[in-house]
Backbone as CSV, one residue per row, in Angstrom:
resi,resn,N_x,N_y,N_z,CA_x,CA_y,CA_z,C_x,C_y,C_z
1,MET,-17.405,6.759,6.090,-16.854,6.928,4.761,-16.120,5.659,4.354
2,ILE,-16.305,5.253,3.141,-15.592,4.106,2.603,-14.467,4.656,1.735
3,ALA,-13.277,4.131,1.896,-12.148,4.569,1.072,-11.445,3.367,0.514
4,GLY,-10.307,3.618,-0.034,-9.568,2.541,-0.679,-10.076,2.431,-2.092
5,ALA,-11.097,1.642,-2.325,-11.620,1.472,-3.669,-12.784,2.409,-3.943
6,ALA,-13.458,2.890,-2.915,-14.593,3.768,-3.140,-14.733,4.721,-1.975
7,ALA,-15.357,5.845,-2.220,-15.633,6.811,-1.167,-17.135,6.987,-1.069
8,CYS,-17.594,7.281,0.107,-19.019,7.449,0.330,-19.317,8.935,0.443
9,SER,-20.253,9.423,-0.326,-20.619,10.825,-0.241,-21.545,11.034,0.948
10,ASP,-21.869,12.274,1.223,-22.781,12.580,2.330,-24.139,11.928,2.129
11,LYS,-24.474,11.613,0.898,-25.761,10.998,0.613,-25.689,9.482,0.672
12,GLY,-24.515,8.945,1.029,-24.370,7.502,1.136,-24.118,6.814,-0.197
13,GLU,-23.871,7.593,-1.252,-23.589,7.011,-2.555,-22.097,6.710,-2.630
14,TYR,-21.751,5.596,-3.259,-20.346,5.235,-3.373,-19.786,5.760,-4.681
15,ASN,-18.682,6.450,-4.575,-18.026,7.037,-5.739,-16.618,6.488,-5.829
16,SER,-16.234,6.022,-7.004,-14.876,5.514,-7.183,-13.884,6.649,-7.034
17,ILE,-12.796,6.398,-6.338,-11.760,7.412,-6.195,-10.463,6.959,-6.835
18,LEU,-10.509,5.865,-7.564,-9.296,5.347,-8.162,-8.977,6.100,-9.436
19,PRO,-7.690,6.430,-9.646,-7.339,7.126,-10.880,-7.533,6.190,-12.076
20,ALA,-7.944,6.745,-13.180,-8.193,5.938,-14.373,-6.919,5.288,-14.891
21,THR,-5.767,5.857,-14.546,-4.510,5.336,-15.059,-3.729,4.528,-14.027
22,ALA,-4.366,4.080,-12.968,-3.651,3.298,-11.950,-3.056,2.057,-12.589
23,PRO,-1.757,1.805,-12.324,-1.140,0.632,-12.933,-1.738,-0.657,-12.399
24,ALA,-1.944,-1.604,-13.288,-2.476,-2.910,-12.884,-1.328,-3.851,-12.607
25,PRO,-1.522,-4.817,-11.708,-0.456,-5.773,-11.453,-0.202,-6.617,-12.695
26,THR,1.047,-7.056,-12.823,1.366,-7.944,-13.928,1.104,-9.372,-13.483
27,SER,1.324,-10.314,-14.362,1.059,-11.702,-14.016,2.025,-12.186,-12.941
28,THR,1.634,-13.263,-12.272,2.441,-13.825,-11.208,3.808,-14.202,-11.744
29,SER,4.830,-13.850,-11.004,6.193,-14.126,-11.416,6.585,-15.543,-11.074
30,SER,7.375,-16.137,-11.938,7.976,-17.405,-11.582,9.201,-17.091,-10.742
31,ALA,10.026,-18.081,-10.492,11.171,-17.887,-9.619,11.935,-16.633,-10.004
32,GLY,12.308,-15.861,-9.017,13.072,-14.646,-9.234,14.264,-14.651,-8.301
33,SER,15.122,-13.680,-8.436,16.241,-13.532,-7.524,16.442,-12.057,-7.300
34,SER,17.365,-11.730,-6.409,17.602,-10.327,-6.134,18.032,-9.599,-7.403
35,ASN,18.654,-10.323,-8.351,19.032,-9.702,-9.611,17.824,-9.363,-10.464
36,SER,16.684,-10.030,-10.244,15.513,-9.764,-11.064,14.630,-8.656,-10.481
37,ALA,14.950,-8.208,-9.273,14.177,-7.112,-8.688,14.543,-5.818,-9.397
38,PRO,13.559,-5.064,-9.848,13.868,-3.794,-10.508,14.584,-2.846,-9.542
39,ALA,15.512,-2.096,-10.077,16.248,-1.128,-9.267,15.379,0.097,-9.005
40,VAL,15.584,0.713,-7.855,14.936,1.986,-7.539,15.837,3.059,-8.128
41,THR,15.377,3.712,-9.184,16.220,4.677,-9.884,16.286,6.039,-9.194
42,GLU,15.270,6.371,-8.421,15.261,7.625,-7.659,14.969,7.287,-6.202
43,PRO,15.994,6.843,-5.444,15.771,6.416,-4.062,15.128,7.518,-3.213
44,LEU,14.266,7.083,-2.304,13.599,7.988,-1.374,14.022,7.640,0.050
45,ASP,14.094,8.656,0.901,14.476,8.466,2.300,13.225,8.353,3.155
46,GLU,13.066,7.213,3.790,11.901,6.941,4.634,12.093,7.387,6.080
47,GLY,13.290,7.859,6.428,13.641,8.151,7.816,12.612,8.961,8.590
48,LYS,12.132,10.044,8.025,11.159,10.908,8.710,9.867,10.150,9.021
49,PHE,9.506,9.214,8.175,8.224,8.534,8.305,8.284,7.316,9.226
50,LEU,9.487,6.827,9.503,9.621,5.730,10.467,9.117,6.161,11.835
51,GLY,9.430,7.389,12.220,9.009,7.912,13.515,7.596,8.444,13.529
52,ASP,7.060,8.782,12.373,5.713,9.345,12.287,5.011,8.806,11.042
53,PRO,4.723,7.492,11.018,4.140,6.890,9.809,2.759,7.424,9.470
54,CYS,2.053,7.982,10.443,0.712,8.513,10.166,0.760,9.792,9.335
55,SER,1.956,10.368,9.184,2.084,11.547,8.323,2.309,11.148,6.859
56,SER,2.212,9.862,6.552,2.402,9.372,5.187,1.330,9.858,4.234
57,LEU,0.164,10.143,4.754,-0.930,10.686,3.949,-1.285,12.057,4.504
58,THR,-1.328,13.049,3.630,-1.701,14.395,4.052,-3.207,14.463,4.305
59,SER,-3.647,15.507,4.944,-5.080,15.694,5.188,-5.858,15.704,3.880
60,SER,-5.313,16.375,2.882,-5.966,16.438,1.576,-6.048,15.053,0.931
61,GLN,-4.965,14.288,1.026,-4.964,12.939,0.454,-5.976,12.044,1.167
62,LYS,-6.020,12.133,2.481,-6.995,11.325,3.231,-8.411,11.695,2.831
63,SER,-8.656,12.983,2.653,-9.982,13.423,2.227,-10.307,12.863,0.845
64,ASP,-9.341,12.931,-0.084,-9.542,12.383,-1.431,-9.835,10.891,-1.390
65,LEU,-9.185,10.176,-0.456,-9.380,8.738,-0.334,-10.650,8.378,0.435
66,GLY,-11.262,9.359,1.085,-12.446,9.090,1.891,-12.113,8.660,3.305
67,VAL,-10.852,8.825,3.700,-10.410,8.466,5.053,-10.604,9.695,5.929
68,GLU,-11.652,9.687,6.707,-11.984,10.864,7.504,-11.346,10.856,8.888
69,GLN,-10.883,9.712,9.333,-10.321,9.622,10.676,-8.814,9.810,10.655
70,GLN,-8.280,10.223,11.795,-6.841,10.285,11.974,-6.327,8.865,12.129
71,GLY,-5.139,8.618,11.629,-4.539,7.304,11.793,-4.001,7.140,13.201
72,ARG,-3.737,5.895,13.534,-3.094,5.626,14.817,-1.903,4.727,14.539
73,GLN,-0.822,4.994,15.268,0.367,4.178,15.082,0.113,2.830,15.727
74,ALA,-0.031,1.808,14.887,-0.356,0.469,15.362,0.889,-0.296,15.785
75,VAL,1.974,-0.147,15.038,3.250,-0.779,15.343,4.339,0.227,15.010
76,GLU,5.543,-0.020,15.482,6.637,0.883,15.147,6.803,0.918,13.634
77,GLY,6.811,2.116,13.081,6.958,2.275,11.643,5.675,2.107,10.855
78,GLY,4.535,1.863,11.544,3.288,1.626,10.837,2.125,2.430,11.365
79,CYS,1.210,2.771,10.463,0.010,3.514,10.824,-1.205,2.802,10.244
80,SER,-2.294,2.841,10.978,-3.528,2.180,10.562,-4.687,3.163,10.657
81,TRP,-5.509,3.172,9.613,-6.725,3.966,9.603,-7.894,2.996,9.481
82,GLU,-8.801,3.010,10.444,-10.014,2.183,10.388,-11.186,3.131,10.233
83,PHE,-12.063,2.826,9.293,-13.162,3.740,9.025,-14.301,3.006,8.356
84,GLY,-15.346,3.738,8.081,-16.574,3.173,7.534,-17.606,3.109,8.638
85,PRO,-18.859,2.917,8.294,-19.919,2.901,9.302,-19.670,1.895,10.428
86,ASN,-19.045,0.764,10.112,-18.757,-0.255,11.125,-17.267,-0.548,11.210
87,SER,-16.444,0.435,10.870,-14.983,0.276,10.832,-14.568,-0.922,9.989
88,GLU,-15.309,-1.165,8.907,-15.031,-2.321,8.059,-13.867,-2.096,7.093
89,TRP,-13.432,-0.863,6.920,-12.309,-0.565,6.046,-11.069,-0.308,6.880
90,ILE,-9.957,-0.864,6.444,-8.673,-0.622,7.101,-7.638,-0.348,6.017
91,VAL,-6.893,0.721,6.206,-5.737,1.028,5.369,-4.549,1.093,6.314
92,GLN,-3.498,0.359,5.991,-2.284,0.371,6.800,-1.095,0.705,5.915
93,VAL,-0.186,1.516,6.453,1.071,1.843,5.794,2.164,1.576,6.815
94,THR,3.131,0.738,6.433,4.223,0.371,7.343,5.549,0.495,6.604
95,TYR,6.520,1.128,7.248,7.864,1.259,6.698,8.728,0.143,7.272
96,ILE,9.489,-0.508,6.389,10.297,-1.649,6.796,11.703,-1.478,6.231
97,ARG,12.680,-1.488,7.120,14.078,-1.490,6.675,14.500,-2.943,6.564
98,VAL,14.946,-3.314,5.361,15.346,-4.692,5.095,16.479,-4.688,4.071
99,ALA,17.534,-5.441,4.372,18.661,-5.519,3.447,18.168,-5.954,2.077
100,GLY,18.556,-5.207,1.078,18.147,-5.519,-0.284,16.872,-4.834,-0.725
101,GLY,16.149,-4.223,0.214,14.906,-3.550,-0.144,13.912,-4.516,-0.763
102,LEU,13.345,-4.154,-1.897,12.336,-4.981,-2.564,12.925,-6.307,-3.070
103,ALA,14.240,-6.362,-3.278,14.881,-7.610,-3.710,14.604,-8.724,-2.699
104,ASN,14.426,-8.367,-1.436,14.099,-9.358,-0.412,12.793,-10.082,-0.771
105,ASP,11.811,-9.342,-1.267,10.530,-9.938,-1.675,10.740,-10.912,-2.844
106,TYR,11.549,-10.506,-3.804,11.843,-11.371,-4.942,12.560,-12.643,-4.489
107,ASP,13.500,-12.496,-3.540,14.219,-13.661,-3.019,13.266,-14.611,-2.291
108,LYS,12.349,-14.052,-1.507,11.361,-14.896,-0.819,10.493,-15.643,-1.834
109,ASN,10.129,-14.965,-2.921,9.337,-15.620,-3.955,10.129,-16.760,-4.590
110,ALA,11.404,-16.515,-4.892,12.251,-17.542,-5.507,12.404,-18.755,-4.593
111,ALA,12.362,-18.525,-3.285,12.490,-19.614,-2.311,11.161,-20.330,-2.072
112,GLY,10.077,-19.859,-2.706,8.778,-20.517,-2.573,7.925,-20.039,-1.412
113,ALA,8.310,-18.945,-0.787,7.564,-18.458,0.379,6.119,-18.087,0.048
114,TYR,5.856,-17.693,-1.192,4.519,-17.235,-1.561,3.692,-18.307,-2.255
115,LYS,4.093,-19.569,-2.173,3.401,-20.641,-2.894,1.934,-20.770,-2.480
116,ASP,1.586,-20.443,-1.246,0.193,-20.496,-0.793,-0.478,-19.127,-0.843
117,GLY,0.249,-18.144,-1.314,-0.266,-16.783,-1.390,-0.149,-16.254,-2.807
118,TYR,0.486,-15.096,-2.937,0.658,-14.503,-4.255,1.879,-13.609,-4.292
119,PHE,2.433,-13.458,-5.475,3.545,-12.557,-5.754,3.362,-12.059,-7.175
120,GLU,3.081,-10.763,-7.325,2.840,-10.168,-8.634,3.605,-8.860,-8.736
121,PRO,4.674,-8.822,-9.536,5.424,-7.580,-9.713,4.522,-6.470,-10.253
122,ALA,4.825,-5.250,-9.857,4.041,-4.092,-10.285,4.946,-2.864,-10.255
123,THR,4.408,-1.755,-10.682,5.083,-0.468,-10.597,4.067,0.535,-10.069
124,VAL,4.495,1.366,-9.123,3.625,2.401,-8.568,4.345,3.740,-8.684
125,ALA,3.787,4.651,-9.449,4.345,5.993,-9.624,5.826,5.939,-10.002
126,GLY,6.203,4.957,-10.824,7.581,4.821,-11.271,8.475,4.045,-10.321
127,TYR,7.948,3.550,-9.220,8.731,2.788,-8.245,8.384,1.307,-8.341
128,PRO,9.416,0.447,-8.244,9.150,-0.986,-8.307,8.345,-1.433,-7.102
129,ALA,7.450,-2.376,-7.336,6.563,-2.844,-6.268,6.218,-4.303,-6.528
130,ALA,5.578,-4.920,-5.553,5.083,-6.285,-5.728,3.893,-6.496,-4.810
131,PHE,2.808,-6.970,-5.391,1.692,-7.448,-4.591,2.157,-8.786,-4.043
132,SER,2.189,-8.944,-2.725,2.685,-10.208,-2.178,2.129,-10.462,-0.793
133,SER,1.853,-11.739,-0.552,1.379,-12.171,0.757,1.590,-13.675,0.864
134,LEU,1.859,-14.131,2.077,2.062,-15.562,2.321,0.765,-16.346,2.171
135,ALA,-0.381,-15.670,2.339,-1.705,-16.282,2.177,-2.542,-15.352,1.306
136,ASP,-3.429,-15.922,0.517,-4.216,-15.127,-0.413,-5.617,-14.867,0.141
137,PHE,-5.828,-13.633,0.620,-7.137,-13.236,1.146,-7.830,-12.260,0.198
138,ARG,-7.311,-12.174,-1.042,-7.973,-11.313,-2.017,-9.309,-11.938,-2.374
139,PRO,-10.308,-11.179,-2.687,-10.281,-9.755,-2.971,-10.498,-8.869,-1.746
140,ALA,-10.828,-9.424,-0.576,-11.131,-8.594,0.592,-9.908,-7.861,1.141
141,THR,-8.731,-8.464,1.038,-7.505,-7.857,1.556,-6.424,-7.947,0.498
142,CYS,-5.717,-6.846,0.289,-4.622,-6.840,-0.665,-3.399,-6.207,-0.022
143,ASP,-2.234,-6.829,-0.255,-0.962,-6.358,0.290,-0.023,-5.975,-0.834
144,LEU,0.673,-4.857,-0.648,1.561,-4.307,-1.669,2.831,-3.796,-1.005
145,ASN,3.994,-4.217,-1.510,5.286,-3.695,-1.060,5.850,-2.808,-2.156
146,VAL,6.397,-1.651,-1.757,6.971,-0.705,-2.711,8.410,-0.417,-2.309
147,GLY,9.335,-0.536,-3.270,10.740,-0.258,-3.002,10.996,1.235,-2.903
148,LEU,11.658,1.643,-1.808,12.037,3.044,-1.624,13.510,3.269,-1.947
149,ASN,14.338,2.310,-1.550,15.774,2.358,-1.789,16.307,0.943,-1.581
150,SER,17.604,0.764,-1.583,18.163,-0.589,-1.479,18.083,-1.168,-0.068
151,GLU,17.589,-0.395,0.886,17.498,-0.869,2.271,16.124,-0.686,2.895
152,ALA,15.131,-0.276,2.107,13.816,-0.019,2.703,12.688,-0.159,1.691
153,ILE,11.550,-0.564,2.213,10.306,-0.633,1.453,9.218,-0.022,2.318
154,PHE,8.067,0.228,1.731,6.883,0.454,2.554,5.817,-0.517,2.083
155,HIS,5.010,-0.918,3.033,3.985,-1.936,2.820,2.618,-1.279,2.989
156,VAL,1.714,-1.534,2.055,0.339,-1.042,2.142,-0.595,-2.245,2.186
157,THR,-1.510,-2.223,3.134,-2.594,-3.209,3.190,-3.904,-2.454,3.095
158,VAL,-4.802,-2.928,2.242,-6.165,-2.395,2.189,-7.092,-3.581,2.409
159,ARG,-7.950,-3.441,3.405,-8.955,-4.472,3.683,-10.312,-3.803,3.716
160,GLY,-11.255,-4.411,3.001,-12.594,-3.837,2.959,-13.534,-4.698,2.151
161,ASP,-14.464,-4.062,1.518,-15.504,-4.711,0.731,-14.893,-5.592,-0.355
162,ALA,-15.189,-6.889,-0.316,-14.624,-7.843,-1.272,-15.138,-7.633,-2.693
163,THR,-16.174,-6.802,-2.875,-16.658,-6.536,-4.229,-15.892,-5.384,-4.878
164,LYS,-15.017,-4.737,-4.138,-14.206,-3.632,-4.658,-12.824,-4.162,-5.035
165,ASP,-12.088,-3.425,-5.830,-10.739,-3.805,-6.234,-9.754,-3.247,-5.209
166,ASN,-9.521,-4.014,-4.148,-8.666,-3.541,-3.064,-7.194,-3.489,-3.464
167,CYS,-6.776,-4.240,-4.469,-5.401,-4.129,-4.959,-5.212,-2.816,-5.711
168,LYS,-6.201,-2.414,-6.465,-6.131,-1.116,-7.131,-6.158,0.004,-6.077
169,ALA,-6.928,-0.206,-5.025,-6.964,0.772,-3.940,-5.609,0.872,-3.255
170,ALA,-4.940,-0.262,-3.042,-3.607,-0.251,-2.421,-2.624,0.515,-3.304
171,THR,-2.745,0.351,-4.616,-1.901,1.087,-5.555,-2.154,2.577,-5.432
172,ASN,-3.411,2.964,-5.316,-3.783,4.369,-5.188,-3.206,4.964,-3.902
173,VAL,-3.321,4.247,-2.796,-2.766,4.714,-1.521,-1.251,4.842,-1.643
174,ALA,-0.601,3.826,-2.207,0.855,3.836,-2.338,1.347,5.019,-3.172
175,ALA,0.649,5.336,-4.244,1.044,6.473,-5.083,0.990,7.770,-4.286
176,ARG,-0.003,7.901,-3.433,-0.112,9.116,-2.616,0.989,9.158,-1.557
177,VAL,1.344,8.005,-0.993,2.438,7.960,-0.021,3.736,8.393,-0.700
178,ILE,3.989,7.920,-1.907,5.186,8.328,-2.639,5.199,9.839,-2.833
179,ASP,4.059,10.412,-3.210,3.975,11.868,-3.365,4.338,12.574,-2.067
180,THR,3.855,12.064,-0.937,4.125,12.671,0.366,5.610,12.589,0.702
181,ILE,6.207,11.430,0.475,7.633,11.265,0.769,8.456,12.215,-0.101
182,LYS,8.138,12.296,-1.381,8.858,13.196,-2.280,8.754,14.648,-1.828
183,ALA,7.592,15.012,-1.284,7.378,16.393,-0.834,7.980,16.648,0.543
184,GLY,8.473,15.605,1.195,9.085,15.764,2.507,8.101,15.754,3.661
185,GLY,6.869,15.337,3.439,5.867,15.275,4.502,4.789,16.300,4.307
186,GLN,3.974,16.452,5.325,2.807,17.343,5.247,3.182,18.797,5.213
């Protein structure tokens, strides 16, 4: 099964699973500071998911995304799902506690850390976010950080078919993770 930007039906046909209203990234930001990072108006507690990051996506959400396999905890606070006929698709969700939350990403951008990569502010399900990476491997790989509160973010990576919109897929995954956190888990 292919997920992220597309799902594969039993007949091998690819069907888009992205919502029609998925927010698109805005243009690349110039220098920013922690003051320019949008505030998280409804903070979420990531605590439960730090210990069990693979519960970030419910069974129903994984099915909707075309992720048929169970995730495996790849690193502390992170879960990885590899799937597709040749395991060519990877979706990763990692929780990161960092002083300042998403403002840390804005500060890194202001310091020039993303000069060889990308930094594009975005919003996911009403939460401030930023597409950001030290190196630019788009369109095959897209990285997205989403602010949860003033001390934590979660990071989504989608890697797969370079002809698909993997940044839109990362947004779709992130929106579902937010839904799961709001609901308190599976």
